[in-house]
XYZ file of C-alpha atoms in Angstrom:
486
model
C 140.028 108.260 93.216
C 143.173 106.301 94.212
C 142.398 103.391 96.483
C 138.678 103.308 95.575
C 137.595 99.926 94.207
C 136.241 99.947 90.663
C 132.671 98.968 89.841
C 134.038 95.857 88.152
C 135.906 94.890 91.339
C 132.848 95.457 93.501
C 130.613 93.403 91.227
C 133.116 90.579 91.116
C 133.298 90.733 94.913
C 129.572 89.933 95.069
C 130.222 86.377 93.930
C 130.395 84.372 97.124
C 131.370 81.320 95.126
C 134.972 80.790 96.070
C 137.424 81.295 93.202
C 136.279 83.300 90.194
C 135.164 81.418 87.100
C 137.819 81.812 84.429
C 136.968 79.284 81.761
C 134.799 76.581 80.274
C 135.988 73.043 79.563
C 134.319 71.909 76.303
C 135.254 68.292 76.966
C 133.561 68.015 80.358
C 130.978 70.752 79.673
C 131.903 72.353 82.983
C 133.209 75.669 84.282
C 136.579 75.982 85.942
C 138.041 78.294 88.577
C 141.410 79.965 88.920
C 144.300 77.577 89.189
C 142.663 74.937 86.990
C 142.710 76.796 83.694
C 144.992 74.760 81.400
C 143.348 74.249 78.001
C 140.180 76.069 78.940
C 138.084 78.391 76.801
C 138.584 81.666 78.636
C 135.491 83.486 79.890
C 135.131 87.027 78.485
C 135.979 89.904 80.778
C 132.709 90.956 82.448
C 131.329 93.986 84.244
C 129.052 91.685 86.225
C 129.471 88.222 87.643
C 129.174 84.653 86.427
C 127.873 82.375 89.183
C 128.321 78.620 89.371
C 127.630 78.040 93.058
C 124.988 75.541 94.082
C 122.589 78.111 95.519
C 122.529 80.220 92.345
C 122.055 77.186 90.113
C 119.281 75.794 92.297
C 117.431 79.122 92.290
C 117.641 79.349 88.491
C 116.276 75.790 88.240
C 113.020 76.973 89.877
C 110.229 79.334 88.898
C 106.904 80.440 90.326
C 105.236 77.250 89.160
C 107.573 74.913 91.095
C 106.614 72.185 88.616
C 109.644 71.983 86.336
C 113.263 71.899 87.495
C 116.059 72.314 84.946
C 119.483 73.112 86.366
C 121.777 75.412 84.360
C 125.555 75.256 84.441
C 125.963 78.968 85.182
C 124.028 82.126 85.988
C 125.030 85.547 84.659
C 124.112 88.679 86.563
C 125.239 91.234 83.999
C 126.774 94.530 84.954
C 126.086 95.889 81.474
C 124.527 95.056 78.136
C 128.072 94.284 76.967
C 128.068 91.293 79.301
C 124.965 89.883 77.623
C 126.556 90.294 74.195
C 129.837 88.727 75.310
C 128.278 85.713 76.995
C 125.798 84.939 74.221
C 128.696 85.003 71.746
C 130.664 82.729 74.072
C 127.718 80.356 74.323
C 127.461 80.289 70.519
C 131.076 79.194 70.288
C 130.476 76.328 72.703
C 126.855 75.369 71.863
C 125.539 76.287 75.288
C 121.801 77.041 75.434
C 120.766 80.379 76.955
C 117.634 81.637 78.682
C 116.896 85.163 79.943
C 115.100 85.358 83.289
C 113.353 88.357 84.828
C 111.347 87.830 88.011
C 110.957 84.094 87.387
C 107.162 84.310 87.340
C 106.682 81.606 84.712
C 104.934 78.440 85.866
C 106.220 75.628 83.636
C 109.982 76.009 83.200
C 109.768 78.477 80.323
C 112.864 80.445 81.438
C 114.880 77.454 82.622
C 117.696 75.813 80.688
C 119.220 72.431 81.404
C 123.010 72.571 81.320
C 123.185 76.070 79.862
C 123.370 79.706 80.924
C 120.616 81.696 82.607
C 120.909 85.476 82.198
C 119.211 87.245 85.082
C 118.100 90.598 83.717
C 117.245 92.150 87.089
C 120.554 94.046 87.131
C 119.590 95.807 83.866
C 116.951 97.940 85.569
C 117.726 101.536 84.614
C 114.704 103.784 84.025
C 114.910 106.884 81.901
C 114.991 109.188 80.359
C 111.297 110.023 80.515
C 110.550 112.211 77.491
C 107.283 114.074 78.142
C 107.184 115.728 74.717
C 107.525 112.386 72.967
C 105.436 110.611 75.628
C 107.954 107.770 75.946
C 110.313 106.283 78.506
C 113.290 104.022 77.892
C 113.906 101.307 80.490
C 116.120 98.311 81.068
C 114.628 94.865 80.615
C 114.959 94.114 84.321
C 113.020 97.191 85.468
C 109.833 96.329 87.332
C 106.583 97.845 86.126
C 105.962 99.244 89.609
C 109.179 101.264 89.398
C 108.386 102.380 85.851
C 105.032 103.685 87.086
C 106.636 105.600 89.943
C 109.178 107.191 87.597
C 106.673 108.256 84.941
C 104.024 109.511 87.360
C 106.438 112.235 88.424
C 105.811 113.651 84.940
C 102.063 113.045 85.003
C 102.443 110.144 82.582
C 101.950 106.382 82.716
C 102.275 103.296 80.568
C 98.728 102.639 79.314
C 98.508 98.942 80.263
C 99.564 97.103 83.406
C 99.338 93.492 84.432
C 97.421 93.125 87.691
C 100.633 92.175 89.501
C 103.100 94.977 88.825
C 106.261 93.493 90.350
C 107.064 91.804 87.049
C 109.930 92.787 84.769
C 109.424 94.750 81.588
C 111.449 92.293 79.518
C 109.524 89.360 80.929
C 106.038 90.612 80.114
C 107.053 91.950 76.702
C 108.292 88.470 75.838
C 104.813 87.003 76.388
C 102.400 89.896 75.775
C 101.435 91.599 79.022
C 97.648 91.450 79.502
C 95.770 93.940 81.666
C 92.282 95.271 82.187
C 93.092 98.400 80.160
C 93.568 96.162 77.126
C 90.199 96.986 75.556
C 91.444 100.546 75.018
C 95.173 100.128 74.500
C 95.860 96.525 73.547
C 98.379 94.593 75.603
C 101.799 95.781 76.697
C 103.532 94.657 73.497
C 101.193 96.944 71.541
C 102.684 99.944 73.346
C 106.393 99.597 72.549
C 108.063 101.998 70.132
C 111.599 100.572 70.095
C 113.670 97.711 71.470
C 117.320 97.017 72.055
C 117.886 93.295 71.598
C 120.810 90.886 71.770
C 120.126 88.251 69.123
C 120.864 84.568 69.479
C 124.075 85.083 67.494
C 125.254 87.774 69.918
C 124.532 90.908 67.900
C 123.250 94.010 69.692
C 120.475 95.442 67.537
C 118.146 98.417 67.901
C 114.829 97.669 66.223
C 111.401 99.222 65.816
C 108.378 99.052 63.490
C 110.499 100.791 60.827
C 114.006 99.588 61.700
C 114.523 95.820 61.314
C 110.804 95.288 61.832
C 111.106 91.528 61.346
C 113.198 91.299 64.520
C 111.004 93.774 66.394
C 107.878 91.759 65.673
C 109.616 88.446 66.347
C 110.725 89.540 69.810
C 107.481 91.108 71.093
C 105.439 88.168 72.439
C 108.083 85.960 70.783
C 108.760 83.936 73.946
C 112.483 84.663 73.877
C 113.122 82.689 70.690
C 115.015 85.245 68.599
C 116.632 87.683 71.000
C 117.104 88.803 74.580
C 115.405 92.125 75.290
C 117.848 94.382 77.122
C 116.049 97.728 76.727
C 112.595 98.930 75.689
C 111.103 102.301 74.831
C 107.507 102.424 76.017
C 104.636 104.617 74.941
C 103.131 106.788 77.687
C 99.750 108.448 78.150
C 98.424 111.017 80.593
C 97.924 109.612 84.066
C 94.932 110.326 86.307
C 95.539 111.487 89.836
C 92.657 109.429 91.241
C 90.341 106.674 90.078
C 86.946 105.375 91.143
C 86.954 101.616 91.574
C 83.630 99.770 91.168
C 83.111 96.213 92.408
C 79.906 94.776 90.944
C 78.638 91.361 92.029
C 76.651 88.949 89.843
C 75.101 85.575 90.619
C 74.793 84.431 86.997
C 77.690 83.719 84.649
C 75.905 84.621 81.418
C 74.651 87.959 82.753
C 78.128 88.723 84.073
C 79.717 88.048 80.664
C 77.048 90.029 78.816
C 77.573 93.072 81.036
C 81.335 92.879 80.574
C 80.770 92.978 76.824
C 78.351 95.886 77.193
C 80.963 97.911 79.056
C 83.459 97.407 76.253
C 80.915 98.279 73.581
C 80.029 101.512 75.409
C 83.672 102.212 76.390
C 82.513 103.442 79.775
C 85.540 102.497 81.832
C 89.318 102.742 81.543
C 89.739 99.323 83.144
C 87.435 96.285 82.981
C 88.268 93.017 84.720
C 86.375 90.102 86.152
C 86.880 87.456 88.806
C 84.953 84.353 89.853
C 84.955 82.910 93.343
C 83.163 80.217 95.312
C 79.940 80.732 97.230
C 79.288 79.353 100.715
C 78.445 75.979 99.227
C 81.730 75.702 97.353
C 80.336 76.344 93.868
C 82.013 78.983 91.705
C 78.966 81.197 91.307
C 80.141 84.547 92.663
C 81.058 86.742 89.698
C 82.762 90.064 90.400
C 83.045 92.689 87.686
C 85.856 95.124 88.423
C 85.519 98.451 86.597
C 87.583 101.601 87.005
C 86.900 105.148 85.849
C 89.842 107.535 85.627
C 89.374 111.012 87.078
C 91.087 114.321 86.202
C 93.148 115.186 84.283
C 92.293 112.182 82.079
C 88.529 112.386 82.465
C 85.768 114.146 84.393
C 84.791 113.254 87.937
C 83.034 109.862 87.670
C 79.238 109.896 87.489
C 78.013 106.727 89.193
C 74.511 106.810 87.730
C 75.733 107.209 84.153
C 78.512 104.649 84.473
C 76.315 101.947 86.012
C 73.189 102.565 83.916
C 71.602 99.377 82.600
C 73.929 96.955 84.371
C 72.329 93.960 86.092
C 74.546 93.395 89.120
C 73.102 92.348 92.447
C 75.433 94.443 94.584
C 77.812 97.358 94.039
C 80.646 98.890 96.037
C 82.800 101.886 95.151
C 86.130 103.180 96.391
C 88.179 106.227 95.435
C 91.895 105.530 95.191
C 95.028 107.253 94.053
C 96.067 105.971 90.640
C 99.175 104.225 91.959
C 97.248 102.625 94.808
C 94.902 101.201 92.190
C 97.811 99.813 90.158
C 99.335 98.362 93.326
C 96.077 97.063 94.806
C 97.312 93.465 94.967
C 100.187 94.345 97.294
C 98.328 93.416 100.524
C 97.199 90.098 99.031
C 100.705 89.261 97.828
C 102.124 90.116 101.249
C 99.657 87.780 102.935
C 100.415 84.964 100.460
C 104.115 85.306 101.130
C 103.594 85.498 104.899
C 101.467 82.351 104.776
C 104.015 80.441 102.706
C 101.658 80.155 99.720
C 104.071 81.964 97.395
C 106.225 78.829 97.308
C 103.324 76.446 96.649
C 102.909 74.811 93.252
C 101.029 76.880 90.644
C 99.609 74.708 87.834
C 98.024 77.617 85.984
C 95.544 77.583 83.128
C 95.607 80.670 80.881
C 93.364 80.763 77.810
C 92.043 83.368 75.387
C 88.572 82.406 74.191
C 86.201 83.611 71.485
C 83.428 85.642 73.085
C 80.691 83.245 72.000
C 82.556 80.377 73.700
C 83.492 82.173 76.935
C 80.624 80.650 78.883
C 80.680 77.273 77.135
C 84.394 76.700 77.831
C 84.653 78.254 81.297
C 81.485 76.757 82.823
C 82.605 73.076 82.718
C 86.028 74.022 84.089
C 84.397 75.861 86.989
C 81.934 73.027 87.594
C 84.652 70.441 88.168
C 86.925 72.721 90.177
C 86.767 72.723 93.974
C 87.800 75.489 96.390
C 90.370 73.103 97.853
C 91.977 72.644 94.421
C 92.062 76.387 93.767
C 93.488 77.107 97.223
C 94.390 80.773 97.736
C 94.325 81.215 93.959
C 92.298 83.363 91.592
C 89.969 82.887 88.608
C 89.689 85.647 86.005
C 87.326 86.108 83.064
C 87.186 89.377 81.129
C 87.188 90.657 77.530
C 89.660 92.478 75.298
C 89.194 94.199 71.949
C 90.731 92.249 69.091
C 91.286 95.377 66.995
C 93.682 96.691 69.649
C 95.880 93.585 69.503
C 98.441 94.352 66.809
C 101.558 92.288 67.670
C 101.692 89.369 65.181
C 102.988 86.819 67.694
C 100.446 87.657 70.375
C 97.914 85.019 69.434
C 94.244 85.643 70.094
C 91.032 84.366 68.510
C 89.719 86.056 65.388
C 86.837 87.522 67.334
C 85.931 91.166 68.020
C 85.951 90.641 71.779
C 88.094 87.686 72.938
C 88.028 86.745 76.626
C 90.948 86.038 78.912
C 90.127 83.028 81.098
C 92.593 82.241 83.894
C 92.403 79.580 86.570
C 95.378 80.239 88.847
C 95.555 77.615 91.617
C 98.043 77.394 94.461
C 98.515 73.781 95.560
C 100.481 72.391 98.499
C 103.735 70.847 97.209
C 102.989 67.443 98.703
C 99.519 67.225 97.129
C 100.745 65.464 94.003
C 97.311 64.070 93.138
C 95.786 67.551 92.868
C 98.769 68.849 90.911
C 98.471 66.032 88.370
C 94.707 66.456 88.172
C 95.059 70.167 87.435
C 97.612 69.531 84.674
C 95.297 67.002 83.035
C 92.365 69.416 83.375
C 94.478 72.216 81.870
C 95.202 70.129 78.805
C 91.566 69.172 78.395
C 90.429 72.794 78.695
C 93.027 73.860 76.134
C 91.876 71.235 73.655
C 88.263 72.366 74.089
C 89.361 75.971 73.554
C 91.480 75.366 70.466
C 88.618 73.386 68.906
C 86.527 76.581 68.836
C 89.369 78.914 67.796
C 90.807 79.734 71.217
C 94.483 80.050 72.135
C 96.581 79.850 75.250
C 98.267 82.825 76.885
C 101.678 81.174 77.226
C 102.598 81.816 80.852
C 100.790 78.851 82.345
C 101.126 75.113 82.793
C 99.599 73.395 79.793
C 101.692 70.449 78.578
C 102.631 71.425 75.004
C 104.579 69.766 72.192
C 105.978 71.225 68.965
C 102.845 70.391 67.018
C 100.846 72.392 69.573
C 103.138 75.363 69.042
C 102.574 75.287 65.285
C 98.851 75.304 65.943
C 99.264 78.106 68.477
C 101.126 80.439 66.132
C 98.968 79.554 63.141
C 99.605 81.795 60.151
C 102.400 83.559 62.071
C 104.400 80.319 62.340
C 106.417 80.845 59.103
C 107.336 84.354 60.293
C 108.693 82.988 63.568
C 110.594 80.202 61.818
C 112.291 82.669 59.444
C 113.246 84.965 62.307
C 114.576 82.056 64.356
C 116.806 80.912 61.504
C 118.092 84.421 60.898
C 118.617 85.662 64.444
C 119.272 82.454 66.408
C 120.796 80.154 63.789
C 122.213 77.708 66.351
C 118.864 77.480 68.147
C 120.291 78.330 71.554
C 117.724 80.742 72.969
C 115.052 79.838 75.518
C 114.729 76.098 74.886
C 112.451 75.740 77.922
C 109.513 76.884 75.821
C 109.818 73.691 73.776
C 108.942 75.428 70.496
C 111.819 74.271 68.270
């Protein structure tokens, strides 16, 4: 329509940065605005916007951990996948490192990049089409799992696995794994992807799957952003229940708690099994809460409490019937209170381990014994099992054990309490070393100081596969340097 501004014009108008960025000066390694463009490398024409203002750069130099601060030179909010392709090619020409960023929920600078380009994928958030007959949905990397759930539930379908916090981006969790309490039945989120659209480190847009360029497909899923930027994913769907019954079972003994969690997986009684540990009135972490969920129709029959709880040794039980989405979104009130109280911006020196089942108690007990409620703050401790046979992505590293345990200690520490922050980082490293000595791994979203030798140990026999893929798909080594792998 004459006189109507184009989408490109509107997107460019969103940049409240003064003059538009038109070029990059290789000599000074800086971006330049209109009127100062002599001898500059011209920025590609974009559907979105390239930001260089102080506020955008400062935001991209932070993450949920608030521990590491690496300031980029520019932030791209793409208006299309073409923008991602164009800017990664531009960065290749000028040796600028690149990091994709979803919701910024990392805790140790993993998606930050000093002096490079951060690509914020939140603008690539399209969802659909949902294909009921194929039981799949195709979504943009920036789509949040909460929105994916809402879109698929209209069709009576759902992704099979969700992280407990569902306001994370699809691309973000697929880059690390995506662990949830449904994992004993369906694996983790990367085990439920049928196809990806990826922009490689050399700027090529590639569609890949288990049968189409499988080396790239398997290098990107849980590949920590080393070989390509996920821009689109096709996810497997399963039938969704309308309601669920949520059981909260309390234990006063760690070993009994762990044994009953294992029993539930062996019997396959529940669709979801999780576990949390909290402090008692004396400040000791001796309250163990097993969280189990049975799906109702049309996925399963109406839950039978007596059959589902038979033989378990809890000291107290509570039940609640919820809609399926309310169950998925059950953390929303807690998150709202954390944000209202200012705790969302506290420092989060997280420990995330995956332990062999026979070491779950031996590794977690000393960590819990030295932890205090003050150090944990309004944080959470999790301990629950997965099934190793369901974990099929080569780069998702887990112990060679039939039933490995996720062990998370997720503190929130006041920013000025530097002594506690340092103590937690030291404790994280010590717990990791104890875990790796018995065949454990880390789930790489936390705050464990790591060097390149640690990464080789972490990837183990998959390390050569990652190295080959890195050389092929990111030959200049520009992608996601914040992980510290190469």
